[in-house]
Coordinates of C-alpha atoms (C1' of nucleotides) in Angstrom, one line a residue:
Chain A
X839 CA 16.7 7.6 -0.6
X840 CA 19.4 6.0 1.3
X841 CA 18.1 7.6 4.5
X842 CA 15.2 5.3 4.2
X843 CA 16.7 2.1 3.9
X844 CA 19.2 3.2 6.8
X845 CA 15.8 4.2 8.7
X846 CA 14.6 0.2 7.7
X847 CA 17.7 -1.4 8.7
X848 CA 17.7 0.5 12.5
X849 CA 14.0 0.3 13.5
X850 CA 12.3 -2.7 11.3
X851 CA 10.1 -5.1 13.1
X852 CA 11.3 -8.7 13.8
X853 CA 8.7 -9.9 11.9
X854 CA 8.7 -13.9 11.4
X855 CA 7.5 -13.5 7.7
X856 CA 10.3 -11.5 7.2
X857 CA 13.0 -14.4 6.6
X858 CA 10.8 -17.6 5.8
X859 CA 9.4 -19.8 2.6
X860 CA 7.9 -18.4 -0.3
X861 CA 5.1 -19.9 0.8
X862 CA 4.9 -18.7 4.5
X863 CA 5.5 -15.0 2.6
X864 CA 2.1 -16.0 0.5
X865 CA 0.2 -17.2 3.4
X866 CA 1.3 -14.0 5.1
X867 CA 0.1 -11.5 2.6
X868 CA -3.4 -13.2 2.5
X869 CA -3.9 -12.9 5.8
X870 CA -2.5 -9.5 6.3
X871 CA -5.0 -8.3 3.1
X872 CA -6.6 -5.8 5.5
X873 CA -6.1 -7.1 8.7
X874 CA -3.6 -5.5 11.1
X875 CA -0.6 -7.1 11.6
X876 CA -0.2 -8.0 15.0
X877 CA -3.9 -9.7 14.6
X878 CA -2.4 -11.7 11.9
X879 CA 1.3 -13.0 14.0
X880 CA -0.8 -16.0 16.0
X881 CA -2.9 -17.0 12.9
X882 CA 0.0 -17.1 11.0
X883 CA 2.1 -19.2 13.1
X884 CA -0.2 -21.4 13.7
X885 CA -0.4 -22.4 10.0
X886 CA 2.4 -22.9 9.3
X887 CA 2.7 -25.3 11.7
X888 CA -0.1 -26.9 10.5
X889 CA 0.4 -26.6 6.8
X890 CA 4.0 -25.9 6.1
X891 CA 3.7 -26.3 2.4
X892 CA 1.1 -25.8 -0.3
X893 CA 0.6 -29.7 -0.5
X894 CA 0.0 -29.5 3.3
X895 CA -2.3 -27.4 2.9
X896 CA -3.9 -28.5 -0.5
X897 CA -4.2 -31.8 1.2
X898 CA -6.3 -30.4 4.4
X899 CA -10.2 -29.9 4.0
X900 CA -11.4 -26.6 3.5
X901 CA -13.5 -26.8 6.8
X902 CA -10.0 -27.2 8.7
X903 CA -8.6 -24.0 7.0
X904 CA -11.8 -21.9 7.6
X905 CA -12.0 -23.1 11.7
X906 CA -7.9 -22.6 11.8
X907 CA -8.6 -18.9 9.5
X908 CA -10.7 -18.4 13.3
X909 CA -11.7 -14.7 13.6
X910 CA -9.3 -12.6 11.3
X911 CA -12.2 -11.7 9.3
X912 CA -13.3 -11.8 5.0
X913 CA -13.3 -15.7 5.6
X914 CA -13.2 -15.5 2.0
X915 CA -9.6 -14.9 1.6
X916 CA -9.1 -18.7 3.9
X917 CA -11.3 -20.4 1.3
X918 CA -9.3 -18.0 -1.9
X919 CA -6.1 -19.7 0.0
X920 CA -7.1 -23.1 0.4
X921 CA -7.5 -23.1 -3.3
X922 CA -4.8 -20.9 -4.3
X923 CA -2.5 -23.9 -2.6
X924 CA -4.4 -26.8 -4.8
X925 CA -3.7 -24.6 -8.2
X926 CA 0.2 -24.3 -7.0
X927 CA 0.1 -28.1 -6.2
X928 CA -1.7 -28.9 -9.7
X929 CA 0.0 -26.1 -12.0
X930 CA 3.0 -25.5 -10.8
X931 CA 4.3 -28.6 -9.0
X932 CA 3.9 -27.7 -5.5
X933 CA 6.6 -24.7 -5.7
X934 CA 5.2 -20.7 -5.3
X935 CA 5.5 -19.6 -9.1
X936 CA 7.6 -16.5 -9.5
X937 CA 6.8 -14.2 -11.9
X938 CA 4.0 -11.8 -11.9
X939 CA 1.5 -13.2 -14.6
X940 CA 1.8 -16.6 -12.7
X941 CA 1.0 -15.1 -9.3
X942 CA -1.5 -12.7 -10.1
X943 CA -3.7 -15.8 -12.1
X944 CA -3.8 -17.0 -8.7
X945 CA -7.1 -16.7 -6.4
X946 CA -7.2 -14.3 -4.3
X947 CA -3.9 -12.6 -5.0
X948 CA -4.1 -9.2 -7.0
X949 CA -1.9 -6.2 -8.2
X950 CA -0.5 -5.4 -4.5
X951 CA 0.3 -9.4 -3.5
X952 CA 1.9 -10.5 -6.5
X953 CA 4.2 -7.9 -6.2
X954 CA 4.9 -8.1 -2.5
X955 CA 5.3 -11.6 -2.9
X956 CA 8.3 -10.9 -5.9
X957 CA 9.5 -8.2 -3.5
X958 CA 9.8 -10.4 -0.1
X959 CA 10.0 -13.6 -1.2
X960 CA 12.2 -13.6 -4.5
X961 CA 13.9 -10.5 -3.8
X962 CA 12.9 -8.7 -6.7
X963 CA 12.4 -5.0 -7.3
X964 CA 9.1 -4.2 -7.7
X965 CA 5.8 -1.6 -7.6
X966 CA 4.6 -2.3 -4.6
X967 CA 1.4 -0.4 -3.6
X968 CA 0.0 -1.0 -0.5
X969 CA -1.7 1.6 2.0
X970 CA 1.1 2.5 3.6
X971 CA 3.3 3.3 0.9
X972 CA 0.6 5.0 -0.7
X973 CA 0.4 6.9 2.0
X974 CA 3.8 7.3 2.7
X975 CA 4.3 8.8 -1.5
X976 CA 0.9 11.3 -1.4
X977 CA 2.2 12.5 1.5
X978 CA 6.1 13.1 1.1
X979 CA 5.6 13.6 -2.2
X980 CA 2.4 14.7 -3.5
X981 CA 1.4 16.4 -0.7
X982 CA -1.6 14.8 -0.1
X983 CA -2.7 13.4 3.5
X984 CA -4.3 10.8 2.1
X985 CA -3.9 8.4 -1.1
X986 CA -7.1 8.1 -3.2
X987 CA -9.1 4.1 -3.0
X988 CA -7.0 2.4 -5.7
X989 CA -4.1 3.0 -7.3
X990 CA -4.0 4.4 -10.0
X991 CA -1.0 5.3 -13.3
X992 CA 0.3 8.3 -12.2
X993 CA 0.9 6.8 -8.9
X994 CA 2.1 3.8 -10.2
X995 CA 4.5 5.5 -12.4
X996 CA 5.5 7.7 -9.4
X997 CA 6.3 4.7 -7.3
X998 CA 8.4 3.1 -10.3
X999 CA 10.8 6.3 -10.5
X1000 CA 11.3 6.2 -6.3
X1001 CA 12.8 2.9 -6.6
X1002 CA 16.7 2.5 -6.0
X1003 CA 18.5 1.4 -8.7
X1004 CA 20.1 -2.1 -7.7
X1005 CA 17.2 -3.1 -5.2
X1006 CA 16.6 -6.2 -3.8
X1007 CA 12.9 -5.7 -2.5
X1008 CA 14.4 -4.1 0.1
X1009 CA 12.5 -0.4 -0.6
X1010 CA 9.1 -2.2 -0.1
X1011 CA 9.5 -3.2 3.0
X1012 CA 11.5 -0.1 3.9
X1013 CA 8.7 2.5 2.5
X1014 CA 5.9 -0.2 4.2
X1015 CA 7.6 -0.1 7.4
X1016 CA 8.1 3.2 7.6
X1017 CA 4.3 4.0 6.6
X1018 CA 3.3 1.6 9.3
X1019 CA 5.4 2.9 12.1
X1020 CA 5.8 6.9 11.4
X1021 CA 3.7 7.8 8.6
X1022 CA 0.5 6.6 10.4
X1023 CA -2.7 7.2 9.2
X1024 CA -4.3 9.1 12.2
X1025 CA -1.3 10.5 14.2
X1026 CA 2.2 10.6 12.2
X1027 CA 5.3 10.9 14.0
X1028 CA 7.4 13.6 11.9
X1029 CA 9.8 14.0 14.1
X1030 CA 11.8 10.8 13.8
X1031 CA 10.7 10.6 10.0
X1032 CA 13.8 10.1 8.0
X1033 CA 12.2 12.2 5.3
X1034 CA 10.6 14.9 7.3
X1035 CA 13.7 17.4 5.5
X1036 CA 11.7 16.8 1.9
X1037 CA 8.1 15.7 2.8
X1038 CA 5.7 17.8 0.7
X1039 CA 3.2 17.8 2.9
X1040 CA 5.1 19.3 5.8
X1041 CA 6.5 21.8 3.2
X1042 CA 2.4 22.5 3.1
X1043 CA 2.3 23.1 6.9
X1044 CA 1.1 19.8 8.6
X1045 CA -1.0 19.3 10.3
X1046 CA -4.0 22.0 10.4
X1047 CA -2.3 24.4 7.9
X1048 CA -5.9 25.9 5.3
X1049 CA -3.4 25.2 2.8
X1050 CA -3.4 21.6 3.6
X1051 CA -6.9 21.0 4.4
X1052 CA -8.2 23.3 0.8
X1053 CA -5.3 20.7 -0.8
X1054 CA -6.7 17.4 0.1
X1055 CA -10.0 18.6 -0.3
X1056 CA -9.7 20.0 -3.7
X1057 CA -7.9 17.4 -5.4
X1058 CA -10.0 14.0 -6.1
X1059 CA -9.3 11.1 -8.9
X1060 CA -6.4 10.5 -11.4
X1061 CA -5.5 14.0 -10.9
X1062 CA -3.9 13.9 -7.5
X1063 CA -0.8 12.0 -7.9
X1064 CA 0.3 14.1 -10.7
X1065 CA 1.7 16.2 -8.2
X1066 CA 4.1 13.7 -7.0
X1067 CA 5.4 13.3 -10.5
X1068 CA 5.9 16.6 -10.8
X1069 CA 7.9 17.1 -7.1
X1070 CA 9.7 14.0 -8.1
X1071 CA 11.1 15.2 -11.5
X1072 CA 11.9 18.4 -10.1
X1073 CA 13.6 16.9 -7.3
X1074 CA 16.4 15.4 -10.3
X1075 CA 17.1 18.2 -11.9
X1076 CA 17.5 21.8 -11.0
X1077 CA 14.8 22.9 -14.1
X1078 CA 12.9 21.4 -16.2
X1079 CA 11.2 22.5 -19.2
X1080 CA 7.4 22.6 -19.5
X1081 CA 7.2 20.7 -22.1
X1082 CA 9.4 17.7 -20.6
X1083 CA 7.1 17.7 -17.5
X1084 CA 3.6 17.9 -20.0
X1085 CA 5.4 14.7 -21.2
X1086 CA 6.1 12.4 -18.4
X1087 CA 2.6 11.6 -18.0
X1088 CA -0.5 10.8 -20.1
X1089 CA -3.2 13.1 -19.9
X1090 CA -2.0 16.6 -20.1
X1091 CA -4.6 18.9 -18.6
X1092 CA -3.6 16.6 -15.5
X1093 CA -0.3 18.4 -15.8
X1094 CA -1.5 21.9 -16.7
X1095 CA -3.9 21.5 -13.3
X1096 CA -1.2 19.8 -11.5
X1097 CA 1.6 22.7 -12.2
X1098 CA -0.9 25.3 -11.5
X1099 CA -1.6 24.4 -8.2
X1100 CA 2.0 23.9 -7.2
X1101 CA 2.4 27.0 -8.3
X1102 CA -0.2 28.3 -6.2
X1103 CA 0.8 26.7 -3.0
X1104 CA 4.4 27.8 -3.2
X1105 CA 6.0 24.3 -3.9
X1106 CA 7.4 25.0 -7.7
X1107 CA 8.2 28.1 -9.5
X1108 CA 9.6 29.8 -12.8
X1109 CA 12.6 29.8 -13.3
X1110 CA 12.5 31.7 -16.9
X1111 CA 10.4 29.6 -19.3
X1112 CA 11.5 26.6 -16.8
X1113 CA 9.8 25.2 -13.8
X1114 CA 12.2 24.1 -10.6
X1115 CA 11.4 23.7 -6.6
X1116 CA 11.1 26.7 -4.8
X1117 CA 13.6 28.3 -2.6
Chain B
dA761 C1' -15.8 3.3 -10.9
dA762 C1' -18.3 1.6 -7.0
dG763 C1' -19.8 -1.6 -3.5
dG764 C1' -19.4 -5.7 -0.7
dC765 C1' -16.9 -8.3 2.4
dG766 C1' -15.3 -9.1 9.2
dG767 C1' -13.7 -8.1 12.9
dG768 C1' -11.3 -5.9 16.4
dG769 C1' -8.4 -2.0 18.0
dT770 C1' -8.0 3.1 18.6
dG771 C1' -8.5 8.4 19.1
Chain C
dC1249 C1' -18.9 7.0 17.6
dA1250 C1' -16.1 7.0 13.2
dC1251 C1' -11.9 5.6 11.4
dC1252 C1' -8.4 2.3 10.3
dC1253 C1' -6.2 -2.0 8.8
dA1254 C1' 0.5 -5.2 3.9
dG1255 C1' -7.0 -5.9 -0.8
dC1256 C1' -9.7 -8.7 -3.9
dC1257 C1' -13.5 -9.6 -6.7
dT1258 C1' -17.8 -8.8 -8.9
dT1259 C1' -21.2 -5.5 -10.8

DNA sequence: AAGGCGGGGTG
DNA sequence: CACCCAGCCTT
């Protein structure tokens, strides 16, 4: 996927959390925890001029953090922060822990921050899951417009595979970036998407295609991102045999559905008793 | 697995 | 007006 990261390196945002502290990368992801980033730039530079470490912070009242959290919205998350910087002061010596169980037994930080804060802030390859990767993989390659509410194994497994071998953290915030600013939500910009040549769901006729709309509408749950899976194995190798792609994946009616309606839509066929992408 | 939690921008 | 946004936590 080096067009991706080539994509990343040409068009990324100058973002200020992009090249900062651990902890200006924590206080970062809380605040960006559904709230749009360009709400978020003022907050954010703001506290960190008021509280440029966790002791800072863990030192300030938690009326100060809620008036400075001003209108970003879930005021929960300033009072989840405020105490998330007392437990780093108390159990971990003032420094941002690193590794995932210590992060994720943090308030307010779950599956998707603890791994975007390894990712951006440590430089560590990671699953990272946010909406517009998810986006980004149903689309590209499940062929799904849009990801289900939570992640789930399929998908995560899915997202492990993508990942570059060697990577620094570097194919979050590519995939994120590129979710944000071409794979949008409402209008997507295919023609300057680096991966517009292999994208699934353009293969399925985006944008108003029946095949697409019957597609999204049909598959629900667990079952969807089996797809991607699928596309993605067959992507490595010119065929694969049914019973290696039954395997790469838990539940196997998930498979059976999941290769049936590839078949059906044109994406995968038989090559013998062996499955490959289309012509 | 589903629902609650804020607020502001956008098509 | 409905949808969307670098989710998390509690039923």
């Amino acid at each position: 996927m080096e067009q991706v990261l080539d994509w990343y390196q040409e068009n990324k945002r100058a973002l200020p959390w992009r090249n900062t502290s651990p902890w200006g990368v924590l206080v970062s992801e809380f605040m960006l925890q559904q709230t749009p980033v360009q709400r978020v730039l003022p907050q954010w530079h703001r506290w960190m001029e008021l509280w440029p470490t966790p002791a800072d912070l863990a030192a300030a009242s938690l009326s100060d953090a809620l008036r400075e959290w001003g209108r970003l919205g879930y005021p929960r998350r300033a009072k989840r922060l405020h105490q998330c910087a007392q437990v780093i002061v108390t159990d971990h010596g003032g420094e941002v822990p690193a590794s995932l169980n210590e992060l994720r037994a943090l308030p307010g930080i779950g599956e998707y921050t603890a791994a975007a804060i390894r990712a951006f802030a440590f430089k560590e390859s990671e699953v990272v899951l946010d909406i517009n990767i998810r986006r980004l993989y149903a689309r590209c390659w499940s062929g799904i417009a849009t990801p289900t509410n939570a992640p789930n194994n399929s998908e995560r497994e899915l997202a492990k595979n993508l990942i570059p071998v060697g990577d620094d953290g570097r194919w979050a915030a590519a995939t994120m970036e590129l979710g944000a600013l071409i794979c949008k939500a409402r209008t997507p910009l295919c023609s300057h998407c680096p991966l517009a040549d292999i994208c699934t769901w353009r293969a399925l006729g985006y944008p108003q295609s029946e095949v697409e709309k019957r597609t999204s509408a049909q598959w629900q749950g667990s079952d969807r991102q089996c797809r991607g899976v699928i596309m993605n194995a067959l992507r490595a190798a010119p065929e694969v045999k049914r019973q290696e792609l039954t395997k790469l994946w838990g539940n196997q009616s998930q498979y059976e559905k999941a290769i049936a309606s590839l078949l059906d839509d044109g994406l995968i066929e038989k090559r013998g008793s062996n499955y490959a992408l289309a012509r």
